[in-house]
Structure formats: structure tokens, C-alpha cells
Amino acid sequence: MVNSGISQHLVVIGGGMVAQRLVEALRARDDAGRYHVTVFAEEPRAPYDRVGLTRWFEEGPEGIALGDQALWADPHVTLHTDRKIDSIDREAKTVTDRLGHVHAYDELVLATGSSAAMPPIPGNDLPGVFVYRTIDDVAALRGWVEEKRRSYPEGKPVRGAVIGGGLLGLEAAGALTALDAQATVIEFGTHLMGVQVDLGGGQALKRLINGKGIGVRAETATSQLKPHRRTGHVGRLDFADGGRLDVDVVVVATGVRPRDELARAAGLPVGERGGAVVDLSCRTEDPHVWAVGEVACIEGRCIGLVAPGNTMAEVVVDRLLGGLAEFPGADTATKLKLSGVDVASFGDAHARTEDAVEVVWADPVAGVYKKLVLSDDARTLLGGVFVGDAGPYASLRPMLGAELPGDDPSAFLLPEGGGAPNLELPDEANVCSCNNVSAGAIRGAVTQHQCTDVPGVKACTRAGTTCGACLPLVKKLVDTELERAGIEVSTALCEHFDLSRAQLFDAVRVADLHSFSDIVARFGTGTGSRGCDICKPVAASILASLGNGHILSGEQSTLQDTNDHMLANLQKDGTYSVVPRMPGGEVTPEGLITVGQVAKDFGLYTKITGGQRIDMFGARVEQLPDIWRRLVDAGFESGHAYGKSLRTVKSCVGSTWCRYGVQDSVGMAVELELRYRGLRSPHKLKMGVSGCARECAEARGKDVGVIATDKGWNVYVGGNGGQTPRHAKLLAEDLTSEELLRTIDRFLMYYVRTADRLQRTAPWIEEVDGGLDGVREVVMEDSLGICADLDAAMARHVENYEDEWKAVLEDPEKLRRFSSFVNAPKGADPSLAYVEERGQRRPATSEERATGVVIAGPRLEVRA
Amino acid sequence: MTANDVSEVQATGVTWGSDGSAVARWERACFLTDLFPERGAAALFGNVQVALFRLPEDPLDPADGGPVYAVQNLDPFSGAYVMSRGIVGTRAGVPTVAAPVYKQVFSLVTGECLVAADKAPQGDLPPDLRTYEVEIRDGVIHVGLP
């Protein structure tokens, strides 16, 4: 451990979200390196987004990764995972970990959080009773549900119950549903989410929750949990009113209890209901011991929300660095993160302020309930409850304590804003409560730090980087500020077109244009302009997507990037690589022999690609047609590895061979690849098909991922590998093969038409209207009324497909392009040089060229 | 862009482009019609590789067949001989070619690198392209080599 004479040692006990925030804030502010910080986490992993725990089911560990993982590689930071601290010695200023190692500290922060509370109901220790707090809890719950399902005859459901109808209970119920288990929520109080939501909201919420297939039993006390007679696992809930419920699994979510045992043992004062007592600087009685997050008892209570915990972390960092920050009071605004159920509340949701006025708008049929709590003059906003439509939450919450503009506050509750005045947030209004970012800070990011878009502002201020609920508001603030600063958010392609790619696509489609000359004459910026290396490939892609024949026909050929122009992939030495299509990764032994023989005859380096096919490297321009002829004669065609177009559809072997497969993934992959081959798009497109939930094809790393279920296919969209890996997100479930094709047809066409230049599906989904939900509405419910058009466009694509290689081979005019030199068409580029490595050749490095160890020039072929 | 900015009319034909160095010999490359308009082609003279570009004809004077520019085929930023395969275009009216490997943009008139795209040339190669004089004589492109 680094603990030089100058730097002080800060020890943080606990590895949760607030601990992470503390380390982040310290590293961001402690430029002089005054502190080395060591974090001891009890869980065997770095801090993760506990608030998003339910996402773990859908997206796995990376779905709930928190912040920049580079933080833990910082030389001023040490993270010990799986290292519980057993005791604190305040005299000696040391802590002792579970291995018995003693660590000295100068300053100590308790960030031990809470544990799930287990009410003293008889039977609460039966197998099959879980809590919902950590990744391990969630993993154990999943394992249990899956095990139960396996032990049951097909079709018999796994029955679950959640004791506790608060925020956490509803998330746990959502998790059970995600695991395909039945769920019933048992609530002791009068209604769900009783802390945050009033009775009216609770009733609307119950309808929404019922709509998700989750049962609700309110005003019910559980008297005992009974074991199943045969298995001894939990089998039944008995209620105080005499009712019973048969269950296979129970999640207890009745609350949390601060983990204050270390504080108690160290003799620090604890609150009436637990928690290490701290003052507004988050300091305990001991000047060198601090407490933050759920374990801190501040203003007489512990707060089980992440945002106030983050604020405490910022306060402690400020204090450690000599500042005088104080905890400003808790922002207890909450938003339920259960898919399809919008619930949010903030401020005085129960209208407990004296003479408070409540304005309510309710639509019981749709399960919508919205309420504003206002001061007695009906002007100052004191709180709000939103169920079924949390739309107004993001913009109203920061107005807490401020006067609402306009005469009629109810206008804010009407659907679509109902003509409510535009909210001009005060600079001090807190927009992102997770990261404590004010409206002023977001405006400053634009006006002082030259951010010109939401991703820039996110990176600069960290607004919206935790739960993301405030992003719509952030976008609005950024847009307004840019407009005000006179910065036009330019979506212009280049100096030749003021339009964005999406606008140009529509323009070309509607104006029915078929050549670049017409496009640039009609929509270009200047007369006589002939475009450039930016707009030409965009126009080429648009023309190809709209079906204008071979990409090398006529003037279109002048628009193509060299890869498309040569129908092969340019490599660093100026030669190309050739990839024949192997749909779904399937290839016959004869096919393999042909590929091998071609590679051998032309001296090409061969490598298996990530997309389950074979790449042959080192082909010179003048060799390409000869190589294609051999491949085409053997039944191969272009694999479009060179295009901004569909690349491959990767598949696992599926139910035809695999013991576990539930559908024919190879068959589906072949069908998809043959359907979408050659489809030109804003960027490359990759797809995958897995034959069962084991997901061997890694389909969720693709733009479109298809995973077999025993009822059909699930389709995921927006995945990619590369520098910013993304897991694809669920678009639709249990589709038939026919529905699957129609869904993907529409998704792809919608993307092709509206995405920006070189924008892959993941960022497109983030930016397109309504995000993933918006895409789902467009492709599944035809909310824009364009599906017939999208379907027709895809049908045209499928009908008009031709192999681009074969078409060149059949056209002498196109073949003429494939000559190395205009004055020596079959001459080889004399600059090429190769060395042998592991039995194949590769381009010589400049050192090898200089020292002359080069073994061969361009004419290496072994061909007779 | 009209041809007048960069050309001088000679008795024998039309000359485009020059970097000021003396022409030691004229080499015959190909017929003008061998070049696809708005695309490049490489020509090989001994071990010298030249990239030729035929631009669209002046709509006011279609008879001249459009200007032809010649620059080195070596792409200084990748070290590969590929400039002839770049996309031609204009930047602020100046005819350009974009390197197909890392997308630097060069003036076809002066060879100057206009957009370096955050890259440095390979080894000690200069970032700008050398240009060659071009003459069209009876429909045949000739390149002036030093």
C-alpha cells in the first residue's frame, strides 16, 4: 500500500454506491494527492448500481456497472473486495479485516449501508425465503426459481410471494415476473408504496401492478410461513385474517436496517432506530470517524435512498479537503424502476404541510393518478405524486419549493402538458438528484465548458449517469441553452449539404431521386458542388438502401469508399481481403476445400473471423475478379464484409444437434442472413441467433440478437462489441418465426431511414424519439403509421438482391475497374513485400524492409 | 472550379498542375477516356507510381473533357500506394482526394494536406503529396516526370 509521508490514509469501510461516490469525488477534487484511499468491500466485487438490481436479470453484471471502472486502477485508490472489516480500534486508529490484517487510518469513513430487515415471522428461515439486496441475493433467487421450475411438470408455474409492498417489494415482484414466476405482493398497510404515495396513488398503482400480472393483497399481516410437507421448503403463507397462499418462493422486502454493528462495537453513539449518529458534516463523535449513506443517522434518522447518501459523500470529501460543507437535508424524491410502471413522488407527497392544497388529476381506466401538493395560495410547489404517467416528474421535481408559473397549476397534470407554461428552472434547482447536479451546472456545461450535446454534458457534469430519470430534462436544458447561445446544433453532413443523413434520406426518397448529380443539384448547398469524401458515401448508402441497382453502376461508382468500390476490404499495405458469405456460419466440406484451394493458389493469408466465416488477406486489385470467379463458380457469393451493411448472422448449432437447443438457430440465422444480405445501412449491422437461453451465439452483443424460447423467439436490439460494448435490450418476446421476420424488417428499415451517418443501432436507439419504448411502439404497434411502407421497402430489398461479385464478373465495363495500373492492368504493385510467419505470409514491417529480411515481393503466389 | 485557375494552354495541348519542378521527361499514361470521371487510377513508370484523377468537365466547356490531375500514389499517412483509390471531392471549391486508409484530405492542385485527421505521416515522409504536370495530347494523357 502506498502511504508516503505526505499523504494521509483514508479508509472506507463498505463497497456500495455511496463508497464509490466518495472515492470518485475525492479523486476528482484531491489534485494534490493528499489522501490515499483504501476501500474494504464485503461483497466480492467492485461497487455496482444497487438501485438497478432488477436490471441484472436482463443485462447481467455490466448492466449494473457503476461509473468509470478506471477509478479502481487509480494509484491513489486501493479496493479490497471480499474483505469484511471485523473491528475498529479508535485509540490506535486501525481497522482489522476478516483475515486478521490490521490497517492504520488517518481518517475513517463508515459506508457499511444496510442489511435487509427480516421480520420475526415464524418460518422466516425456511429454504426458499429470500431477501433482495445484493447481486448474490438476486442470483440465489434466480437459481431457486429455475430449480423449482425444472422440478415441475411443464406448464406448472412457480408461485412467488413478496412480503412488503414498498419500492423494494415491487422491484422484487418485477424480478419474479422477469423470471417467469407468478408474484403476489403482500402489504400490511392500506396501499402499495405507502411511504411515497397517497391512497389515491396507491389505488392507481395497484391497477397498474395487476396489469403486469402481479397480484396485490393489501391490509394483510402474514402470521407464519409453513414448510411444504414433503420437501421442507417454504410452501404456504398463513395470514392473520385466516387467508392462505401456496408458494414456492418468498421474497421478504419489509425494510432495511443500518449495518451499525462496527460503530456500536467501537463505542460510537447510535440512533434510536440504529445508525451511527453524525452531525451535518457527517462526522461522528470521533473527529476522525465519519459515516455516510444508509448507516449514517443524520438529523435523527437513517435515509434509505442513494441520492442523499451521495450528498453525504460529497460533504465528507469537502470536509476532508478543508471545506465547510454541510448536509443540506434529504431529497427523498423517488421513482420506481419497474418496466412499464411509472411511479414517482417527491417532496410532501402526503400533503402534511399545514393548509396545503392538493391538485389531483386521475384517469382510473388508464390507471393514471397525478397529484401536486401546493402551498395555501396554490402557487408554491411542495410535492407531487405521479402514477401511470411520470412524464411531469422530471421537470416538476426541480421546482420543489419554487413558485409555478402560470395561473392554473392543474395544467401541469394534463396529458402531454396540456398547454402548461414552459418551466424556466432556477439555476439552483436540482436536476439530477443522484449526482446532485443543478440546472445551473448543466447550463454552465454548455456556456462555459463548450459542451454541445447531451453526451458531452453527461461526461462534464455526471448528470443522468446513475439512474437516468432526469435525462429528458437535461436534454431540454441543453437544447434551450444552445439555442440561447446562438449555437445552432448543426446536423449538416458537410459543406455540401445542410441536411443530416436522416433528413437527406427522406428528401431523396420523397423527391424520388436516383443519382448523386440530381441529389446535389436539388439539395446541395452550392451550384456546381460535387460533394466530398463525407457526403458521397452517405449518398451512396441512401441510393443503395432505396434500391438503385448495382453500387458500381454509372455515377454511383464515383461515390463509393474504396471498400465498396473494390467490393473487398482495404488492408494496411493497400491490398484487400476477401470474405465469401457463409450464412449462419454454415459451410460444406467442399466449400471449405474451395476456400482453402483459392487461398493457396493466390497466396492469401487466411483467418477465421469473429462472424463465423473465413477472411482471405493480401489480394491485389487485379486479382480480385479471378478470386471471385473461383468462389462464385463453387457457389459462394459476396459476404459484404466491405459494406456498411449486414455483415453476418452468427449462430450456435441449435436444436438440430445441440442437447439443449430449443429452436433451430442455424436455420433461422441462414434465413435472416439471406433475407437481409446486401442491405445498405448507416453503419455495419451484425446479427446473432441463439438456440436457447444459454446464448452461445452471443446474440446480445449484436445489433439484432435473436434468442430461442420454448414458445418462439425473443428479439433484442442495440447490442455491439467494440470500444463501447453494449448489450442488446429486449424488443419483443415469444414471437413466431413470421412475427420475428416482420419485427426485424421494420426495425432495420426504421433504423436505415432515420439514423445518423455512421451511427450504430445502440446510439440510434438512445437518440431516436422515445428511445427503445418509442422504437417498440413504431415497429410493434405502428404508432407512426409507417409500417406498411417499411414492410414494402424491405420486400423490395429482398426481391431485388443480386450478388455484387457475380454482377461485376458479368459486366466488362465494371471489370475494367479492377486493374492495378492504367498503363499495366495486370502489373503487381512493386512496393508490396511479405515475410512468412507461422506458415503464412504477412506484410513486412518497415524495419524488415529496411534490413532486407523480406522474403518475397508481390509475386509470391504458388499458383502454377 | 474552372480549368483556367491552374492551367496554361500550350500549342501541343493542355497542361494541368505543377509543383514548379522541371520536367525531365514526358511519359505516356493512357487515353483520357480510359479514366472514369471522378475516380482515380494508378499509373506505373518504372518504379514511380502516379495517381491520376479525371474531374468532371466544365459544364460551360464540355469539349475539354474535364481537368486531369496527377499526384504521388504513395499515401504518406499509411505508407501504402493507394492514393488513386480515394474519393474525389471539393473543400471550399478546391478539388481534393481523400486517402482511402485513414481519410486525410489533400488538395489535388497543390498536393497540400488539408485535413490530417489527427494522424502523422509514416516515418519521415512529408505530409503533402507531390504533384506532377499533366498534358493531354490528342486524347492521350502524358505525365511530366522530374
GROMACS .gro file of C-alpha atoms in nm, chain A residues 495-496 516 529-534 536-537 555-562 565-566 570-576 621 813-814 816-817 820-824 827-831 846, chain B residues 28-31 33-39 41-47 49 52 56 73 78-82 85-93 96 98 100-103 105 122:
model
   88
  495GLU     CA    1  -2.006   2.179  -4.650
  496HIS     CA    2  -2.204   2.037  -4.943
  516PHE     CA    3  -2.593   1.197  -5.691
  529SER     CA    4  -2.070   2.148  -5.600
  530ARG     CA    5  -1.964   1.788  -5.649
  531GLY     CA    6  -1.958   1.663  -5.290
  532CYS     CA    7  -1.671   1.509  -5.096
  533ASP     CA    8  -1.549   1.201  -4.914
  534ILE     CA    9  -1.811   1.257  -4.640
  536LYS     CA   10  -2.063   1.090  -5.123
  537PRO     CA   11  -2.059   0.762  -4.925
  555GLU     CA   12  -2.224   0.761  -6.145
  556GLN     CA   13  -2.290   0.564  -5.824
  557SER     CA   14  -1.943   0.412  -5.859
  558THR     CA   15  -1.784   0.755  -5.803
  559LEU     CA   16  -1.947   0.779  -5.460
  560GLN     CA   17  -1.813   0.459  -5.311
  561ASP     CA   18  -1.545   0.434  -5.050
  562THR     CA   19  -1.265   0.210  -5.171
  565HIS     CA   20  -1.566   0.032  -5.490
  566MET     CA   21  -1.345  -0.278  -5.487
  570LEU     CA   22  -0.867  -0.247  -4.785
  571GLN     CA   23  -0.575  -0.353  -4.563
  572LYS     CA   24  -0.280  -0.151  -4.437
  573ASP     CA   25  -0.048  -0.236  -4.727
  574GLY     CA   26  -0.303  -0.144  -4.993
  575THR     CA   27  -0.413  -0.500  -5.069
  576TYR     CA   28  -0.761  -0.625  -4.992
  621VAL     CA   29  -0.684  -0.524  -5.704
  813GLU     CA   30  -1.722  -0.228  -6.813
  814LYS     CA   31  -1.724  -0.291  -6.437
  816ARG     CA   32  -1.222  -0.270  -6.613
  817ARG     CA   33  -1.207  -0.104  -6.269
  820SER     CA   34  -0.369  -0.232  -6.088
  821PHE     CA   35  -0.227   0.029  -6.327
  822VAL     CA   36  -0.396   0.207  -6.609
  823ASN     CA   37  -0.085   0.154  -6.821
  824ALA     CA   38  -0.015  -0.203  -6.693
  827GLY     CA   39   0.109  -0.545  -6.318
  828ALA     CA   40   0.157  -0.604  -5.948
  829ASP     CA   41   0.223  -0.315  -5.711
  830PRO     CA   42   0.607  -0.335  -5.683
  831SER     CA   43   0.602  -0.187  -5.332
  846SER     CA   44   0.921  -0.101  -4.226
  892ARG     CA   45   0.254   0.850  -7.192
  893ALA     CA   46  -0.002   0.715  -6.941
  894CYS     CA   47  -0.329   0.627  -7.114
  895PHE     CA   48  -0.615   0.769  -7.314
  897THR     CA   49  -1.122   0.802  -7.195
  898ASP     CA   50  -0.950   0.520  -7.004
  899LEU     CA   51  -1.016   0.716  -6.685
  900PHE     CA   52  -1.355   0.702  -6.517
  901PRO     CA   53  -1.466   1.060  -6.443
  902GLU     CA   54  -1.440   1.148  -6.072
  903ARG     CA   55  -1.237   0.840  -5.991
  905ALA     CA   56  -0.633   0.541  -6.149
  906ALA     CA   57  -0.271   0.450  -6.080
  907ALA     CA   58  -0.003   0.462  -6.347
  908LEU     CA   59   0.338   0.294  -6.320
  909PHE     CA   60   0.652   0.447  -6.476
  910GLY     CA   61   0.949   0.227  -6.385
  911ASN     CA   62   0.921   0.229  -6.008
  913GLN     CA   63   0.366   0.534  -5.908
  916LEU     CA   64  -0.432   1.025  -6.198
  920PRO     CA   65  -1.595   1.633  -6.428
  937ASN     CA   66   0.026   0.736  -5.545
  942SER     CA   67  -0.028   0.476  -4.434
  943GLY     CA   68   0.283   0.413  -4.642
  944ALA     CA   69   0.071   0.224  -4.896
  945TYR     CA   70   0.044   0.310  -5.266
  946VAL     CA   71  -0.328   0.378  -5.270
  949ARG     CA   72  -0.835   0.481  -5.482
  950GLY     CA   73  -0.951   0.778  -5.275
  951ILE     CA   74  -1.278   0.961  -5.312
  952VAL     CA   75  -1.251   1.288  -5.502
  953GLY     CA   76  -1.444   1.593  -5.394
  954THR     CA   77  -1.400   1.958  -5.306
  955ARG     CA   78  -1.320   2.158  -4.996
  956ALA     CA   79  -1.413   2.524  -5.027
  957GLY     CA   80  -1.406   2.484  -5.402
  960THR     CA   81  -0.945   1.718  -5.334
  962ALA     CA   82  -0.925   1.167  -4.954
  964PRO     CA   83  -0.869   0.567  -4.853
  965VAL     CA   84  -0.683   0.430  -4.548
  966TYR     CA   85  -0.706   0.697  -4.277
  967LYS     CA   86  -0.912   0.962  -4.467
  969VAL     CA   87  -0.775   1.510  -4.740
  986GLN     CA   88   0.474   0.736  -4.166
   0.00000   0.00000   0.00000
